[in-house]
PDB file of C-alpha atoms in Angstrom:
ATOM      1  CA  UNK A 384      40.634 -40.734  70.254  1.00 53.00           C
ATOM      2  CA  UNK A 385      38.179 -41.905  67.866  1.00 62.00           C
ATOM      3  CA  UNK A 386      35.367 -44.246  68.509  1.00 67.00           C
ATOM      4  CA  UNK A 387      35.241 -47.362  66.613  1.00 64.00           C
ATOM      5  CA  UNK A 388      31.830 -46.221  64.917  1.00 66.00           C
ATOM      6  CA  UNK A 389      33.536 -43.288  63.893  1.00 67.00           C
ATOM      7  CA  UNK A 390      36.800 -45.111  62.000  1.00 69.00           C
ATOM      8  CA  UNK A 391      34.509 -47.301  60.311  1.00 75.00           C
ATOM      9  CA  UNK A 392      32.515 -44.229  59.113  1.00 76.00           C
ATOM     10  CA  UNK A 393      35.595 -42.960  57.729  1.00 79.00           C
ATOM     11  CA  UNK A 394      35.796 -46.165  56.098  1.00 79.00           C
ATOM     12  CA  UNK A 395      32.744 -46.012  54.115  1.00 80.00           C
ATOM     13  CA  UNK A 396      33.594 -42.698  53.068  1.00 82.00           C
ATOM     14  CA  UNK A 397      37.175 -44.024  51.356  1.00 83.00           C
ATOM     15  CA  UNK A 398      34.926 -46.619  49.226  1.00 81.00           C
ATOM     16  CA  UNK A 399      32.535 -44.215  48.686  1.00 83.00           C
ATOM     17  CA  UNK A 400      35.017 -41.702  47.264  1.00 86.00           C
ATOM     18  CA  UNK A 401      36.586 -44.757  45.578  1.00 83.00           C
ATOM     19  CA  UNK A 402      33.470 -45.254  43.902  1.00 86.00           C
ATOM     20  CA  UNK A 403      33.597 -42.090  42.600  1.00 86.00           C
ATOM     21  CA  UNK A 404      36.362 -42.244  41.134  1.00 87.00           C
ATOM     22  CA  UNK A 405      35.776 -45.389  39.744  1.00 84.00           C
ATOM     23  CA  UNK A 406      32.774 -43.590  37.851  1.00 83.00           C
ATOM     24  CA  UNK A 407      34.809 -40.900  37.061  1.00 87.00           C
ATOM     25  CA  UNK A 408      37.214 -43.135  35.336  1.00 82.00           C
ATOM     26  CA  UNK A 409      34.150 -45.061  33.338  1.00 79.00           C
ATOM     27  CA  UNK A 410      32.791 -41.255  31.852  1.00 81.00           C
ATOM     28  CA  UNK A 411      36.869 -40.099  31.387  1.00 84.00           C
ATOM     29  CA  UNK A 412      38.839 -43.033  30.024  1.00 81.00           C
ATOM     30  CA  UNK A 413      38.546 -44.170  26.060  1.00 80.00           C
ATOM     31  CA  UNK A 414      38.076 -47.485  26.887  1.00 75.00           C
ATOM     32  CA  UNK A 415      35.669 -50.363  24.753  1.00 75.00           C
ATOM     33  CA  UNK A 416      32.149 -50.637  26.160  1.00 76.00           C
ATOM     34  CA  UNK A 417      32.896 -53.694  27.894  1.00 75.00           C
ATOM     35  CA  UNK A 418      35.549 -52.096  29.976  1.00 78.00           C
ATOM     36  CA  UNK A 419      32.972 -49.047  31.381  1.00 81.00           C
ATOM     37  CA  UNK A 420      30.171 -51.504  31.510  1.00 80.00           C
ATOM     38  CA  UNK A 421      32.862 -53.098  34.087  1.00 80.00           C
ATOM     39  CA  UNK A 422      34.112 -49.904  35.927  1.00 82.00           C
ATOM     40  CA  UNK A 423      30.298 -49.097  35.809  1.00 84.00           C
ATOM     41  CA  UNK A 424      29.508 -52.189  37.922  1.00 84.00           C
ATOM     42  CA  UNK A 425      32.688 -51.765  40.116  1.00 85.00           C
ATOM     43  CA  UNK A 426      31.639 -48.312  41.033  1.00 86.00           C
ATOM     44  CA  UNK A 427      28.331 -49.526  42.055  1.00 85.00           C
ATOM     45  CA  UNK A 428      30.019 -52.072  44.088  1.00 86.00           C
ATOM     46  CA  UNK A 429      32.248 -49.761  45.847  1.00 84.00           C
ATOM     47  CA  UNK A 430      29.567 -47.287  46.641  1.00 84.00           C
ATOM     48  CA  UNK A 431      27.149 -50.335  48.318  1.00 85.00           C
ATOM     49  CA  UNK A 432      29.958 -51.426  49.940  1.00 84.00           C
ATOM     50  CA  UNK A 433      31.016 -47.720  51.694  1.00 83.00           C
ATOM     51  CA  UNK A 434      27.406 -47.986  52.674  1.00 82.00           C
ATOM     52  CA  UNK A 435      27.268 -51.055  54.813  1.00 81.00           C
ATOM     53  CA  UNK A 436      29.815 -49.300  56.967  1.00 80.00           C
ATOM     54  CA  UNK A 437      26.688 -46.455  58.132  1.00 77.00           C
ATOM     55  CA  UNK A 438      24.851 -47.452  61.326  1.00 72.00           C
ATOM     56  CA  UNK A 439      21.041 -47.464  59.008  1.00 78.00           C
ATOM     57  CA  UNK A 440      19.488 -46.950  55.458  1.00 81.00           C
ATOM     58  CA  UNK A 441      15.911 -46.171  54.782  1.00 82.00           C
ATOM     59  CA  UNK A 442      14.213 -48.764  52.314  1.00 83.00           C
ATOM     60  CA  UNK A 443      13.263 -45.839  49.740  1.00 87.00           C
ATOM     61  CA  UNK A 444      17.629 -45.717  49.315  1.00 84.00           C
ATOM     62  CA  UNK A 445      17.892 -49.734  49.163  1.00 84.00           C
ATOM     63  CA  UNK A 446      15.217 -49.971  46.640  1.00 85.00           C
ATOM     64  CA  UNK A 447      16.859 -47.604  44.534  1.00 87.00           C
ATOM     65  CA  UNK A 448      20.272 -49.123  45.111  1.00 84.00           C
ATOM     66  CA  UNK A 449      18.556 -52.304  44.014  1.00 85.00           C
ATOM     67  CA  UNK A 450      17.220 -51.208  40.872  1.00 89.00           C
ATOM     68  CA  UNK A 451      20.354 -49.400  40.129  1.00 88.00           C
ATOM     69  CA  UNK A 452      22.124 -52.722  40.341  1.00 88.00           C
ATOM     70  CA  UNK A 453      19.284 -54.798  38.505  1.00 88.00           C
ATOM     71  CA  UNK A 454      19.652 -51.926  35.263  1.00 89.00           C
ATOM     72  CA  UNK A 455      24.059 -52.510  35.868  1.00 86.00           C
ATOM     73  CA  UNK A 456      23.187 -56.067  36.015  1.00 85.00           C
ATOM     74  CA  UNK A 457      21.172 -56.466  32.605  1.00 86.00           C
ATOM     75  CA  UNK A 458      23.299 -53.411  31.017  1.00 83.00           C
ATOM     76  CA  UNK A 459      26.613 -56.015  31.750  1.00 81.00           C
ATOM     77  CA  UNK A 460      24.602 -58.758  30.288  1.00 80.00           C
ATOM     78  CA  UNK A 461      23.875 -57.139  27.182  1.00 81.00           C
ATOM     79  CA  UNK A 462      27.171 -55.566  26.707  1.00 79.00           C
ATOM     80  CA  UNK A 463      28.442 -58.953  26.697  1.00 78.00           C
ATOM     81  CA  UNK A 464      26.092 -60.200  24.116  1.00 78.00           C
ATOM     82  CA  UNK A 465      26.822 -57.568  21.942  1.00 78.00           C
ATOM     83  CA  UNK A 466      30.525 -57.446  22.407  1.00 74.00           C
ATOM     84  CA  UNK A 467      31.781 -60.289  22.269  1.00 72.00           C
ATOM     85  CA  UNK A 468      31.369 -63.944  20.354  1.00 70.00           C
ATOM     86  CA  UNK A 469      32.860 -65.484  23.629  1.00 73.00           C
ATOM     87  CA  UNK A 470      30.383 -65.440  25.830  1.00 69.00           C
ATOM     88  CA  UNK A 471      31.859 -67.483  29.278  1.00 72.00           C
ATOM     89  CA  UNK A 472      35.344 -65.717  29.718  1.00 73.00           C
ATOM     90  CA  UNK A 473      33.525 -61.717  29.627  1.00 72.00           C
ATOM     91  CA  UNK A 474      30.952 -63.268  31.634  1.00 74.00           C
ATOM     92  CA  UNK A 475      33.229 -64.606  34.165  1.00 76.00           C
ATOM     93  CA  UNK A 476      35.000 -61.213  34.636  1.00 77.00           C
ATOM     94  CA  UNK A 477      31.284 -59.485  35.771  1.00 78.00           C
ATOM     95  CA  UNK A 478      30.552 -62.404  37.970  1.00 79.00           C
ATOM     96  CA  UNK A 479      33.218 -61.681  41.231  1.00 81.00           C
ATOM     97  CA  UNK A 480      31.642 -58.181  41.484  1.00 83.00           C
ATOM     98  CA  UNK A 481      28.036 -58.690  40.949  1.00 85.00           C
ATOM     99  CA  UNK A 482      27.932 -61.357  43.311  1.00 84.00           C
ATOM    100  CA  UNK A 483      29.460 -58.886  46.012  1.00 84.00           C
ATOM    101  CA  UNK A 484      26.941 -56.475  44.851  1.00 84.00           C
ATOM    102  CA  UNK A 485      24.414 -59.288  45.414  1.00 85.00           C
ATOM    103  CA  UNK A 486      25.867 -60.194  49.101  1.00 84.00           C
ATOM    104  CA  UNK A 487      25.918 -57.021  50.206  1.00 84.00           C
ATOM    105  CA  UNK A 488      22.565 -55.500  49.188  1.00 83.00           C
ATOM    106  CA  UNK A 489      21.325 -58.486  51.429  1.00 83.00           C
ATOM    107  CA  UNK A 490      23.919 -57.716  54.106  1.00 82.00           C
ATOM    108  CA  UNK A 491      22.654 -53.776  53.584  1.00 79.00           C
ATOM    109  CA  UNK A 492      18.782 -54.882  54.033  1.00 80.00           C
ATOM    110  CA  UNK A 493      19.375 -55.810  58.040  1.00 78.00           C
ATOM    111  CA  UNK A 494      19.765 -52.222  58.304  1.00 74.00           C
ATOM    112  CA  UNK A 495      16.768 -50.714  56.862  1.00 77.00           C
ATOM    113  CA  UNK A 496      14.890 -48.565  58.975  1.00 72.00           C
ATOM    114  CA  UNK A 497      11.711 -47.517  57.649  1.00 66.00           C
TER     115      UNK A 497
END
């Protein structure tokens, strides 16, 4: 029978593979560039979310996962600008997942080891 550790694992691995798929789907799918820019920030979210379900991360792999999200971050703010005239409704639709990108990057820095 499996541990508890080792479901959870196996958790993170389902939204990690998720999250590959999801980036799959932004390189794949004819879609507008506001539509990848949000399977783009989706995909980032799944993958930092699969990751809070590993026991540690070293600080060298949250640094980068914070820069990653910081380029997502200012590549969904520009897409917006230059997508749209309507600024607050596109807006609104990269807000849910950036701030769970944002909560769990700090819920992923308790577990830095260095």
């Amino acid at each position: 029978m499996k541990t508890i550790k080792e479901s959870q694992r196996w958790y993170g691995y389902v939204f990690m593979g998720l999250s590959v798929l999801a980036l799959f789907l932004t390189v794949v799918v004819t879609a507008a560039w506001f539509q990848r820019a949000l399977l783009l920030t989706t995909a980032l979210t799944l993958l930092v979310y699969g990751l809070t379900y590993e026991a540690k991360i070293t600080r060298k792999w949250w640094r980068i996962l914070l820069a990653v999200s910081g380029v997502v971050l200012v590549l969904d703010i520009g897409t917006t600008l230059v997508t749209t005239t309507y600024l607050l409704k596109p807006l609104l639709s990269f807000l849910l997942p950036l701030v769970f990108l944002g909560i769990l990057l700090g819920y992923l820095r308790r577990f830095i080891t260095r």
